Amino acid sequence: MSDGTALAGPDGVPRCPWALSTEDYVSYHDEEWGRPVHGDDALYERLCLEAFQSGLSWITILRRREGFRAAFSGFRIAEVAAFTEADKERLLADSGIIRNRAKIEATVANARVLAEWSPDDLDALIWSHAPDPATRQVPKTLADVPAVTPESTALAKALKKQGIRFVGPTTAYALMQACGLVDDHLETCVARGAPL
């Protein structure tokens, strides 16, 4: 039973406890989660996947990520923005993704909004909400990791104001964690402050 602190995995290396439930999580935790992500298409992908994850376990999305990438043209904003009603019906029949009409509609609608933005605008908007690392306490246990912060609430509001759908404060904070705007690896976790 964990007290919420970093735990030693099979290799003896301490990691955030959530990372130890599957091999997929170990790789994602060690190589991706919390590392800075830049670029409009890359951030659009993370935004979409976090929205699809809403109400589900992240492992469900992680194991279908390649299916999502294939279904949504690699999350290239310009290409998804051009999706038609026929494409949406195709997506609703695609067993490689989560077939949720509202989330599919939001993914396409968000691409259409973002296709009108200038290059790097999405990157700049998201990263403008990154808190100063010096103002954040290093989490010692999972109980120290918030689900929502003032910054994630502000990011969700900023995205909504621009017409981006399906991103509330909790989803925005998950995006911030996944894309390295915050480092929520626990204090004794091997990935804490890992080199990029």
Short mmCIF file of N, CA and C in Angstrom, two decimals:
data_model
loop_
_atom_site.label_atom_id
_atom_site.label_comp_id
_atom_site.label_asym_id
_atom_site.label_seq_id
_atom_site.Cartn_x
_atom_site.Cartn_y
_atom_site.Cartn_z
N MET A 1 0.85 -1.18 0.00
CA MET A 1 0.00 0.00 0.00
C MET A 1 0.90 1.24 0.00
N SER A 2 0.60 2.15 -0.91
CA SER A 2 1.41 3.36 -1.03
C SER A 2 0.86 4.47 -0.15
N ASP A 3 1.76 5.29 0.39
CA ASP A 3 1.34 6.47 1.13
C ASP A 3 1.31 7.69 0.19
N GLY A 4 1.43 7.42 -1.10
CA GLY A 4 1.39 8.49 -2.08
C GLY A 4 2.74 9.04 -2.47
N THR A 5 3.81 8.51 -1.85
CA THR A 5 5.16 8.94 -2.21
C THR A 5 5.65 8.08 -3.37
N ALA A 6 6.77 8.49 -3.97
CA ALA A 6 7.34 7.72 -5.07
C ALA A 6 7.64 6.29 -4.60
N LEU A 7 7.41 5.33 -5.50
CA LEU A 7 7.63 3.92 -5.20
C LEU A 7 8.67 3.33 -6.14
N ALA A 8 9.40 2.36 -5.63
CA ALA A 8 10.37 1.66 -6.48
C ALA A 8 9.64 0.72 -7.42
N GLY A 9 9.99 0.81 -8.69
CA GLY A 9 9.42 -0.09 -9.69
C GLY A 9 10.19 -1.40 -9.71
N PRO A 10 9.88 -2.28 -10.66
CA PRO A 10 10.57 -3.57 -10.78
C PRO A 10 12.08 -3.41 -10.96
N ASP A 11 12.48 -2.25 -11.53
CA ASP A 11 13.91 -2.00 -11.73
C ASP A 11 14.56 -1.33 -10.52
N GLY A 12 13.77 -1.12 -9.45
CA GLY A 12 14.29 -0.50 -8.24
C GLY A 12 14.33 1.01 -8.27
N VAL A 13 13.92 1.61 -9.37
CA VAL A 13 13.96 3.06 -9.53
C VAL A 13 12.66 3.68 -9.02
N PRO A 14 12.74 4.73 -8.18
CA PRO A 14 11.52 5.35 -7.65
C PRO A 14 10.78 6.18 -8.70
N ARG A 15 9.47 5.96 -8.78
CA ARG A 15 8.62 6.69 -9.72
C ARG A 15 7.34 7.11 -9.02
N CYS A 16 6.62 8.03 -9.67
CA CYS A 16 5.28 8.39 -9.20
C CYS A 16 4.45 7.11 -9.18
N PRO A 17 3.69 6.85 -8.11
CA PRO A 17 2.96 5.58 -7.99
C PRO A 17 2.05 5.24 -9.16
N TRP A 18 1.42 6.26 -9.77
CA TRP A 18 0.50 5.98 -10.89
C TRP A 18 1.22 5.36 -12.07
N ALA A 19 2.52 5.58 -12.17
CA ALA A 19 3.28 5.09 -13.32
C ALA A 19 3.57 3.60 -13.27
N LEU A 20 3.31 2.96 -12.14
CA LEU A 20 3.74 1.57 -11.97
C LEU A 20 2.67 0.53 -12.28
N SER A 21 1.46 0.97 -12.66
CA SER A 21 0.39 -0.01 -12.87
C SER A 21 0.52 -0.78 -14.17
N THR A 22 1.14 -0.19 -15.20
CA THR A 22 1.32 -0.91 -16.48
C THR A 22 2.64 -0.48 -17.12
N GLU A 23 3.14 -1.31 -18.01
CA GLU A 23 4.37 -0.96 -18.75
C GLU A 23 4.14 0.28 -19.60
N ASP A 24 2.92 0.41 -20.15
CA ASP A 24 2.61 1.59 -20.96
C ASP A 24 2.80 2.86 -20.15
N TYR A 25 2.34 2.84 -18.90
CA TYR A 25 2.48 4.00 -18.04
C TYR A 25 3.94 4.27 -17.70
N VAL A 26 4.72 3.23 -17.46
CA VAL A 26 6.14 3.43 -17.12
C VAL A 26 6.83 4.20 -18.24
N SER A 27 6.63 3.76 -19.48
CA SER A 27 7.27 4.44 -20.62
C SER A 27 6.77 5.87 -20.75
N TYR A 28 5.45 6.05 -20.66
CA TYR A 28 4.88 7.39 -20.79
C TYR A 28 5.41 8.32 -19.70
N HIS A 29 5.43 7.81 -18.47
CA HIS A 29 5.93 8.59 -17.33
C HIS A 29 7.40 8.96 -17.50
N ASP A 30 8.22 7.99 -17.86
CA ASP A 30 9.66 8.21 -17.92
C ASP A 30 10.09 9.06 -19.12
N GLU A 31 9.40 8.91 -20.25
CA GLU A 31 9.88 9.51 -21.49
C GLU A 31 9.08 10.72 -21.96
N GLU A 32 7.87 10.92 -21.43
CA GLU A 32 7.02 11.94 -22.03
C GLU A 32 6.34 12.87 -21.03
N TRP A 33 5.67 12.33 -20.03
CA TRP A 33 4.85 13.14 -19.14
C TRP A 33 5.71 14.17 -18.40
N GLY A 34 5.31 15.43 -18.49
CA GLY A 34 6.03 16.48 -17.80
C GLY A 34 7.17 17.09 -18.59
N ARG A 35 7.43 16.57 -19.79
CA ARG A 35 8.47 17.15 -20.64
C ARG A 35 7.84 18.23 -21.51
N PRO A 36 8.52 19.35 -21.72
CA PRO A 36 7.93 20.44 -22.51
C PRO A 36 7.57 20.02 -23.94
N VAL A 37 6.36 20.39 -24.32
CA VAL A 37 5.85 20.15 -25.67
C VAL A 37 5.58 21.52 -26.30
N HIS A 38 6.10 21.71 -27.50
CA HIS A 38 5.86 22.95 -28.23
C HIS A 38 5.42 22.62 -29.64
N GLY A 39 4.82 23.59 -30.30
CA GLY A 39 4.33 23.43 -31.66
C GLY A 39 2.81 23.30 -31.66
N ASP A 40 2.17 24.04 -32.54
CA ASP A 40 0.71 24.07 -32.55
C ASP A 40 0.08 22.70 -32.76
N ASP A 41 0.56 21.94 -33.75
CA ASP A 41 -0.03 20.62 -34.01
C ASP A 41 0.18 19.68 -32.83
N ALA A 42 1.38 19.70 -32.25
CA ALA A 42 1.67 18.82 -31.11
C ALA A 42 0.79 19.17 -29.92
N LEU A 43 0.60 20.47 -29.67
CA LEU A 43 -0.24 20.88 -28.55
C LEU A 43 -1.72 20.63 -28.84
N TYR A 44 -2.11 20.78 -30.10
CA TYR A 44 -3.49 20.46 -30.49
C TYR A 44 -3.76 18.97 -30.23
N GLU A 45 -2.81 18.12 -30.57
CA GLU A 45 -2.98 16.69 -30.30
C GLU A 45 -3.20 16.44 -28.82
N ARG A 46 -2.36 17.03 -27.97
CA ARG A 46 -2.49 16.81 -26.52
C ARG A 46 -3.82 17.36 -26.01
N LEU A 47 -4.22 18.52 -26.53
CA LEU A 47 -5.50 19.12 -26.16
C LEU A 47 -6.65 18.18 -26.50
N CYS A 48 -6.61 17.61 -27.69
CA CYS A 48 -7.66 16.68 -28.13
C CYS A 48 -7.67 15.41 -27.28
N LEU A 49 -6.50 14.84 -27.06
CA LEU A 49 -6.44 13.60 -26.29
C LEU A 49 -6.89 13.80 -24.85
N GLU A 50 -6.53 14.93 -24.26
CA GLU A 50 -6.99 15.21 -22.89
C GLU A 50 -8.51 15.36 -22.88
N ALA A 51 -9.08 15.97 -23.91
CA ALA A 51 -10.54 16.10 -23.99
C ALA A 51 -11.20 14.73 -24.15
N PHE A 52 -10.62 13.88 -24.99
CA PHE A 52 -11.17 12.53 -25.16
C PHE A 52 -11.06 11.74 -23.85
N GLN A 53 -10.04 12.03 -23.04
CA GLN A 53 -9.84 11.30 -21.79
C GLN A 53 -10.89 11.65 -20.75
N SER A 54 -11.51 12.81 -20.87
CA SER A 54 -12.48 13.26 -19.88
C SER A 54 -13.50 12.16 -19.57
N GLY A 55 -13.54 11.76 -18.30
CA GLY A 55 -14.46 10.70 -17.87
C GLY A 55 -13.92 9.29 -18.04
N LEU A 56 -12.72 9.17 -18.56
CA LEU A 56 -12.10 7.85 -18.80
C LEU A 56 -10.73 7.79 -18.13
N SER A 57 -10.16 6.61 -18.09
CA SER A 57 -8.79 6.44 -17.60
C SER A 57 -7.83 6.85 -18.72
N TRP A 58 -6.71 7.48 -18.33
CA TRP A 58 -5.72 7.90 -19.32
C TRP A 58 -5.16 6.70 -20.08
N ILE A 59 -5.08 5.55 -19.45
CA ILE A 59 -4.52 4.37 -20.13
C ILE A 59 -5.38 4.00 -21.35
N THR A 60 -6.67 4.25 -21.27
CA THR A 60 -7.57 3.98 -22.40
C THR A 60 -7.16 4.81 -23.61
N ILE A 61 -6.82 6.06 -23.37
CA ILE A 61 -6.40 6.96 -24.46
C ILE A 61 -4.99 6.60 -24.91
N LEU A 62 -4.10 6.38 -23.96
CA LEU A 62 -2.71 6.08 -24.29
C LEU A 62 -2.60 4.86 -25.20
N ARG A 63 -3.37 3.84 -24.91
CA ARG A 63 -3.30 2.61 -25.72
C ARG A 63 -3.95 2.77 -27.09
N ARG A 64 -4.72 3.82 -27.27
CA ARG A 64 -5.35 4.07 -28.57
C ARG A 64 -4.74 5.28 -29.29
N ARG A 65 -3.66 5.79 -28.77
CA ARG A 65 -3.09 7.02 -29.34
C ARG A 65 -2.73 6.87 -30.80
N GLU A 66 -2.16 5.76 -31.19
CA GLU A 66 -1.81 5.58 -32.60
C GLU A 66 -3.07 5.51 -33.46
N GLY A 67 -4.13 4.92 -32.92
CA GLY A 67 -5.40 4.90 -33.62
C GLY A 67 -5.96 6.30 -33.79
N PHE A 68 -5.85 7.11 -32.75
CA PHE A 68 -6.28 8.50 -32.83
C PHE A 68 -5.47 9.25 -33.88
N ARG A 69 -4.16 9.05 -33.87
CA ARG A 69 -3.31 9.75 -34.83
C ARG A 69 -3.68 9.38 -36.26
N ALA A 70 -3.93 8.10 -36.48
CA ALA A 70 -4.32 7.67 -37.84
C ALA A 70 -5.67 8.25 -38.22
N ALA A 71 -6.61 8.23 -37.30
CA ALA A 71 -7.97 8.69 -37.59
C ALA A 71 -8.04 10.20 -37.81
N PHE A 72 -7.20 10.95 -37.10
CA PHE A 72 -7.24 12.41 -37.17
C PHE A 72 -6.04 13.00 -37.91
N SER A 73 -5.59 12.32 -38.95
CA SER A 73 -4.54 12.85 -39.83
C SER A 73 -3.33 13.38 -39.06
N GLY A 74 -2.89 12.60 -38.07
CA GLY A 74 -1.72 13.00 -37.30
C GLY A 74 -1.94 14.27 -36.49
N PHE A 75 -3.20 14.65 -36.30
CA PHE A 75 -3.56 15.88 -35.58
C PHE A 75 -2.94 17.12 -36.22
N ARG A 76 -2.83 17.08 -37.55
CA ARG A 76 -2.41 18.28 -38.27
C ARG A 76 -3.64 19.18 -38.37
N ILE A 77 -3.56 20.33 -37.76
CA ILE A 77 -4.71 21.22 -37.62
C ILE A 77 -5.37 21.51 -38.97
N ALA A 78 -4.59 21.87 -39.96
CA ALA A 78 -5.16 22.24 -41.27
C ALA A 78 -5.94 21.08 -41.88
N GLU A 79 -5.46 19.88 -41.71
CA GLU A 79 -6.13 18.72 -42.29
C GLU A 79 -7.42 18.38 -41.55
N VAL A 80 -7.38 18.42 -40.22
CA VAL A 80 -8.59 18.11 -39.44
C VAL A 80 -9.65 19.20 -39.67
N ALA A 81 -9.21 20.44 -39.85
CA ALA A 81 -10.15 21.53 -40.11
C ALA A 81 -10.95 21.30 -41.39
N ALA A 82 -10.40 20.53 -42.30
CA ALA A 82 -11.07 20.26 -43.58
C ALA A 82 -11.97 19.02 -43.53
N PHE A 83 -12.06 18.38 -42.37
CA PHE A 83 -12.91 17.18 -42.26
C PHE A 83 -14.36 17.54 -42.58
N THR A 84 -15.04 16.61 -43.23
CA THR A 84 -16.42 16.78 -43.64
C THR A 84 -17.34 15.98 -42.73
N GLU A 85 -18.63 16.07 -42.99
CA GLU A 85 -19.60 15.26 -42.24
C GLU A 85 -19.31 13.77 -42.46
N ALA A 86 -18.89 13.42 -43.66
CA ALA A 86 -18.55 12.03 -43.95
C ALA A 86 -17.37 11.57 -43.10
N ASP A 87 -16.40 12.47 -42.89
CA ASP A 87 -15.26 12.13 -42.03
C ASP A 87 -15.73 11.89 -40.59
N LYS A 88 -16.65 12.71 -40.13
CA LYS A 88 -17.17 12.54 -38.77
C LYS A 88 -17.88 11.20 -38.63
N GLU A 89 -18.64 10.81 -39.64
CA GLU A 89 -19.31 9.50 -39.61
C GLU A 89 -18.28 8.37 -39.63
N ARG A 90 -17.23 8.55 -40.41
CA ARG A 90 -16.13 7.56 -40.44
C ARG A 90 -15.53 7.41 -39.06
N LEU A 91 -15.33 8.53 -38.37
CA LEU A 91 -14.73 8.50 -37.04
C LEU A 91 -15.65 7.80 -36.04
N LEU A 92 -16.95 8.01 -36.18
CA LEU A 92 -17.91 7.36 -35.27
C LEU A 92 -17.92 5.84 -35.45
N ALA A 93 -17.43 5.37 -36.58
CA ALA A 93 -17.37 3.93 -36.84
C ALA A 93 -15.98 3.34 -36.59
N ASP A 94 -15.03 4.17 -36.19
CA ASP A 94 -13.63 3.75 -36.04
C ASP A 94 -13.40 3.17 -34.64
N SER A 95 -13.19 1.86 -34.57
CA SER A 95 -12.98 1.20 -33.27
C SER A 95 -11.60 1.50 -32.68
N GLY A 96 -10.75 2.16 -33.42
CA GLY A 96 -9.41 2.50 -32.92
C GLY A 96 -9.38 3.74 -32.05
N ILE A 97 -10.54 4.42 -31.93
CA ILE A 97 -10.61 5.62 -31.12
C ILE A 97 -11.79 5.51 -30.15
N ILE A 98 -12.00 6.54 -29.36
CA ILE A 98 -13.19 6.64 -28.52
C ILE A 98 -14.28 7.27 -29.38
N ARG A 99 -15.35 6.54 -29.60
CA ARG A 99 -16.39 7.01 -30.52
C ARG A 99 -17.46 7.80 -29.78
N ASN A 100 -17.10 9.00 -29.45
CA ASN A 100 -17.99 9.90 -28.72
C ASN A 100 -18.29 11.08 -29.64
N ARG A 101 -19.55 11.21 -30.05
CA ARG A 101 -19.90 12.24 -31.03
C ARG A 101 -19.52 13.65 -30.57
N ALA A 102 -19.83 14.00 -29.33
CA ALA A 102 -19.53 15.35 -28.84
C ALA A 102 -18.03 15.65 -28.88
N LYS A 103 -17.22 14.66 -28.51
CA LYS A 103 -15.76 14.86 -28.51
C LYS A 103 -15.21 14.92 -29.93
N ILE A 104 -15.76 14.13 -30.83
CA ILE A 104 -15.34 14.18 -32.23
C ILE A 104 -15.71 15.53 -32.83
N GLU A 105 -16.93 15.97 -32.58
CA GLU A 105 -17.39 17.28 -33.08
C GLU A 105 -16.48 18.39 -32.55
N ALA A 106 -16.14 18.34 -31.26
CA ALA A 106 -15.29 19.37 -30.67
C ALA A 106 -13.89 19.34 -31.29
N THR A 107 -13.36 18.16 -31.56
CA THR A 107 -12.02 18.04 -32.15
C THR A 107 -11.97 18.71 -33.51
N VAL A 108 -12.99 18.47 -34.32
CA VAL A 108 -13.05 19.08 -35.66
C VAL A 108 -13.31 20.58 -35.54
N ALA A 109 -14.26 20.97 -34.70
CA ALA A 109 -14.57 22.39 -34.53
C ALA A 109 -13.36 23.16 -34.02
N ASN A 110 -12.62 22.57 -33.08
CA ASN A 110 -11.43 23.24 -32.55
C ASN A 110 -10.37 23.41 -33.64
N ALA A 111 -10.22 22.42 -34.49
CA ALA A 111 -9.25 22.54 -35.59
C ALA A 111 -9.65 23.68 -36.52
N ARG A 112 -10.94 23.82 -36.76
CA ARG A 112 -11.40 24.91 -37.64
C ARG A 112 -11.11 26.28 -37.01
N VAL A 113 -11.28 26.39 -35.71
CA VAL A 113 -10.93 27.64 -35.03
C VAL A 113 -9.42 27.88 -35.14
N LEU A 114 -8.64 26.88 -34.81
CA LEU A 114 -7.18 27.03 -34.78
C LEU A 114 -6.57 27.26 -36.16
N ALA A 115 -7.23 26.75 -37.20
CA ALA A 115 -6.72 26.94 -38.57
C ALA A 115 -6.73 28.41 -38.96
N GLU A 116 -7.52 29.22 -38.26
CA GLU A 116 -7.59 30.65 -38.54
C GLU A 116 -6.53 31.44 -37.77
N TRP A 117 -5.87 30.81 -36.83
CA TRP A 117 -4.87 31.50 -36.02
C TRP A 117 -3.55 31.59 -36.79
N SER A 118 -2.70 32.51 -36.37
CA SER A 118 -1.36 32.60 -36.94
C SER A 118 -0.49 31.48 -36.37
N PRO A 119 0.56 31.09 -37.11
CA PRO A 119 1.46 30.07 -36.59
C PRO A 119 1.99 30.44 -35.20
N ASP A 120 2.05 29.45 -34.35
CA ASP A 120 2.57 29.56 -32.97
C ASP A 120 1.64 30.28 -32.01
N ASP A 121 0.45 30.69 -32.45
CA ASP A 121 -0.48 31.34 -31.53
C ASP A 121 -0.96 30.39 -30.43
N LEU A 122 -1.26 29.14 -30.80
CA LEU A 122 -1.72 28.19 -29.78
C LEU A 122 -0.61 27.93 -28.78
N ASP A 123 0.60 27.72 -29.29
CA ASP A 123 1.76 27.50 -28.43
C ASP A 123 1.91 28.68 -27.45
N ALA A 124 1.85 29.90 -28.00
CA ALA A 124 2.04 31.09 -27.16
C ALA A 124 0.93 31.21 -26.12
N LEU A 125 -0.32 30.95 -26.51
CA LEU A 125 -1.43 31.06 -25.56
C LEU A 125 -1.28 30.06 -24.42
N ILE A 126 -1.03 28.81 -24.77
CA ILE A 126 -0.92 27.78 -23.73
C ILE A 126 0.26 28.08 -22.81
N TRP A 127 1.41 28.34 -23.37
CA TRP A 127 2.60 28.53 -22.55
C TRP A 127 2.58 29.84 -21.75
N SER A 128 1.73 30.79 -22.16
CA SER A 128 1.62 32.03 -21.37
C SER A 128 0.99 31.77 -20.01
N HIS A 129 0.39 30.58 -19.84
CA HIS A 129 -0.24 30.24 -18.57
C HIS A 129 0.64 29.33 -17.68
N ALA A 130 1.86 29.10 -18.10
CA ALA A 130 2.78 28.30 -17.28
C ALA A 130 3.17 29.09 -16.03
N PRO A 131 2.98 28.52 -14.85
CA PRO A 131 3.38 29.25 -13.64
C PRO A 131 4.89 29.28 -13.49
N ASP A 132 5.36 30.25 -12.74
CA ASP A 132 6.79 30.34 -12.42
C ASP A 132 7.14 29.15 -11.54
N PRO A 133 8.08 28.28 -11.98
CA PRO A 133 8.43 27.10 -11.17
C PRO A 133 8.87 27.46 -9.75
N ALA A 134 9.44 28.64 -9.58
CA ALA A 134 9.92 29.06 -8.26
C ALA A 134 8.77 29.29 -7.28
N THR A 135 7.57 29.47 -7.79
CA THR A 135 6.42 29.73 -6.91
C THR A 135 5.68 28.45 -6.54
N ARG A 136 6.13 27.32 -7.07
CA ARG A 136 5.41 26.05 -6.84
C ARG A 136 6.16 25.16 -5.87
N GLN A 137 5.42 24.57 -4.94
CA GLN A 137 6.00 23.60 -4.03
C GLN A 137 6.25 22.29 -4.79
N VAL A 138 7.36 21.65 -4.52
CA VAL A 138 7.62 20.34 -5.12
C VAL A 138 6.75 19.32 -4.40
N PRO A 139 5.91 18.58 -5.15
CA PRO A 139 5.03 17.61 -4.47
C PRO A 139 5.82 16.44 -3.89
N LYS A 140 5.53 16.14 -2.63
CA LYS A 140 6.17 15.00 -1.97
C LYS A 140 5.31 13.73 -2.12
N THR A 141 3.99 13.92 -2.13
CA THR A 141 3.06 12.80 -2.27
C THR A 141 2.00 13.17 -3.30
N LEU A 142 1.23 12.18 -3.73
CA LEU A 142 0.16 12.44 -4.69
C LEU A 142 -0.87 13.42 -4.13
N ALA A 143 -1.03 13.44 -2.82
CA ALA A 143 -1.97 14.37 -2.19
C ALA A 143 -1.55 15.82 -2.40
N ASP A 144 -0.28 16.06 -2.71
CA ASP A 144 0.21 17.42 -2.94
C ASP A 144 -0.01 17.90 -4.37
N VAL A 145 -0.50 17.03 -5.23
CA VAL A 145 -0.70 17.37 -6.64
C VAL A 145 -2.15 17.80 -6.85
N PRO A 146 -2.36 19.05 -7.26
CA PRO A 146 -3.73 19.52 -7.44
C PRO A 146 -4.37 18.97 -8.71
N ALA A 147 -5.69 19.07 -8.78
CA ALA A 147 -6.42 18.70 -10.00
C ALA A 147 -6.72 19.94 -10.83
N VAL A 148 -6.76 21.08 -10.16
CA VAL A 148 -7.06 22.37 -10.79
C VAL A 148 -6.21 23.43 -10.10
N THR A 149 -5.77 24.41 -10.86
CA THR A 149 -5.02 25.53 -10.30
C THR A 149 -5.58 26.83 -10.87
N PRO A 150 -5.23 27.97 -10.28
CA PRO A 150 -5.66 29.23 -10.88
C PRO A 150 -5.19 29.37 -12.33
N GLU A 151 -3.99 28.87 -12.62
CA GLU A 151 -3.47 28.95 -13.99
C GLU A 151 -4.27 28.08 -14.95
N SER A 152 -4.67 26.88 -14.51
CA SER A 152 -5.44 26.01 -15.41
C SER A 152 -6.85 26.57 -15.62
N THR A 153 -7.39 27.21 -14.59
CA THR A 153 -8.70 27.85 -14.73
C THR A 153 -8.61 29.01 -15.72
N ALA A 154 -7.55 29.78 -15.62
CA ALA A 154 -7.35 30.90 -16.55
C ALA A 154 -7.11 30.40 -17.97
N LEU A 155 -6.35 29.31 -18.12
CA LEU A 155 -6.11 28.74 -19.45
C LEU A 155 -7.40 28.24 -20.07
N ALA A 156 -8.20 27.53 -19.30
CA ALA A 156 -9.48 27.03 -19.81
C ALA A 156 -10.37 28.19 -20.26
N LYS A 157 -10.41 29.25 -19.46
CA LYS A 157 -11.22 30.42 -19.83
C LYS A 157 -10.70 31.08 -21.09
N ALA A 158 -9.37 31.20 -21.21
CA ALA A 158 -8.77 31.83 -22.39
C ALA A 158 -9.07 31.02 -23.65
N LEU A 159 -8.98 29.70 -23.54
CA LEU A 159 -9.28 28.85 -24.70
C LEU A 159 -10.75 28.94 -25.07
N LYS A 160 -11.62 28.90 -24.07
CA LYS A 160 -13.06 29.00 -24.32
C LYS A 160 -13.40 30.33 -24.98
N LYS A 161 -12.78 31.40 -24.51
CA LYS A 161 -13.03 32.73 -25.07
C LYS A 161 -12.67 32.78 -26.56
N GLN A 162 -11.69 31.98 -26.94
CA GLN A 162 -11.26 31.93 -28.34
C GLN A 162 -12.08 30.93 -29.16
N GLY A 163 -13.04 30.27 -28.52
CA GLY A 163 -13.90 29.35 -29.25
C GLY A 163 -13.51 27.88 -29.17
N ILE A 164 -12.52 27.56 -28.31
CA ILE A 164 -12.09 26.18 -28.15
C ILE A 164 -13.04 25.47 -27.18
N ARG A 165 -13.52 24.30 -27.59
CA ARG A 165 -14.52 23.57 -26.83
C ARG A 165 -13.91 22.37 -26.11
N PHE A 166 -14.64 21.92 -25.07
CA PHE A 166 -14.35 20.68 -24.34
C PHE A 166 -13.06 20.74 -23.53
N VAL A 167 -12.70 21.93 -23.02
CA VAL A 167 -11.52 22.06 -22.17
C VAL A 167 -11.89 22.88 -20.94
N GLY A 168 -12.15 22.18 -19.83
CA GLY A 168 -12.41 22.85 -18.57
C GLY A 168 -11.12 22.96 -17.77
N PRO A 169 -11.18 23.51 -16.56
CA PRO A 169 -9.98 23.70 -15.74
C PRO A 169 -9.23 22.41 -15.41
N THR A 170 -9.96 21.30 -15.19
CA THR A 170 -9.29 20.03 -14.87
C THR A 170 -8.56 19.49 -16.09
N THR A 171 -9.22 19.52 -17.25
CA THR A 171 -8.58 19.08 -18.49
C THR A 171 -7.39 19.98 -18.82
N ALA A 172 -7.56 21.28 -18.60
CA ALA A 172 -6.45 22.21 -18.85
C ALA A 172 -5.26 21.90 -17.95
N TYR A 173 -5.54 21.52 -16.69
CA TYR A 173 -4.41 21.20 -15.80
C TYR A 173 -3.73 19.89 -16.22
N ALA A 174 -4.51 18.91 -16.64
CA ALA A 174 -3.91 17.67 -17.15
C ALA A 174 -3.02 17.97 -18.36
N LEU A 175 -3.47 18.88 -19.21
CA LEU A 175 -2.66 19.30 -20.36
C LEU A 175 -1.37 19.96 -19.88
N MET A 176 -1.47 20.82 -18.88
CA MET A 176 -0.28 21.50 -18.36
C MET A 176 0.73 20.51 -17.79
N GLN A 177 0.22 19.48 -17.11
CA GLN A 177 1.11 18.44 -16.56
C GLN A 177 1.76 17.65 -17.69
N ALA A 178 0.95 17.22 -18.64
CA ALA A 178 1.45 16.36 -19.71
C ALA A 178 2.46 17.08 -20.60
N CYS A 179 2.27 18.38 -20.78
CA CYS A 179 3.10 19.14 -21.72
C CYS A 179 4.22 19.92 -21.06
N GLY A 180 4.44 19.68 -19.77
CA GLY A 180 5.60 20.25 -19.10
C GLY A 180 5.48 21.69 -18.66
N LEU A 181 4.26 22.25 -18.66
CA LEU A 181 4.10 23.59 -18.13
C LEU A 181 4.30 23.58 -16.62
N VAL A 182 4.05 22.43 -16.02
CA VAL A 182 4.33 22.20 -14.61
C VAL A 182 5.05 20.86 -14.49
N ASP A 183 5.85 20.72 -13.46
CA ASP A 183 6.53 19.45 -13.19
C ASP A 183 5.93 18.86 -11.92
N ASP A 184 4.98 17.94 -12.12
CA ASP A 184 4.32 17.31 -10.97
C ASP A 184 4.87 15.92 -10.65
N HIS A 185 6.07 15.61 -11.16
CA HIS A 185 6.73 14.39 -10.69
C HIS A 185 7.04 14.60 -9.22
N LEU A 186 6.87 13.56 -8.43
CA LEU A 186 7.09 13.68 -6.99
C LEU A 186 8.56 13.93 -6.67
N GLU A 187 8.79 14.46 -5.50
CA GLU A 187 10.13 14.91 -5.09
C GLU A 187 11.21 13.85 -5.29
N THR A 188 10.91 12.59 -4.96
CA THR A 188 11.93 11.54 -5.06
C THR A 188 11.80 10.71 -6.34
N CYS A 189 10.94 11.14 -7.25
CA CYS A 189 10.76 10.41 -8.51
C CYS A 189 11.97 10.61 -9.42
N VAL A 190 12.38 9.55 -10.10
CA VAL A 190 13.53 9.59 -10.98
C VAL A 190 13.36 10.62 -12.10
N ALA A 191 12.11 10.87 -12.51
CA ALA A 191 11.87 11.79 -13.63
C ALA A 191 11.75 13.24 -13.18
N ARG A 192 11.81 13.51 -11.91
CA ARG A 192 11.71 14.89 -11.41
C ARG A 192 12.87 15.71 -11.96
N GLY A 193 12.56 16.77 -12.69
CA GLY A 193 13.60 17.62 -13.24
C GLY A 193 14.49 16.92 -14.25
N ALA A 194 13.96 15.86 -14.88
CA ALA A 194 14.76 15.08 -15.84
C ALA A 194 15.23 15.97 -16.99
N PRO A 195 16.39 15.69 -17.54
CA PRO A 195 16.88 16.48 -18.68
C PRO A 195 15.94 16.30 -19.87
N LEU A 196 15.81 17.35 -20.64
CA LEU A 196 14.89 17.33 -21.79
C LEU A 196 15.54 16.70 -23.00
#
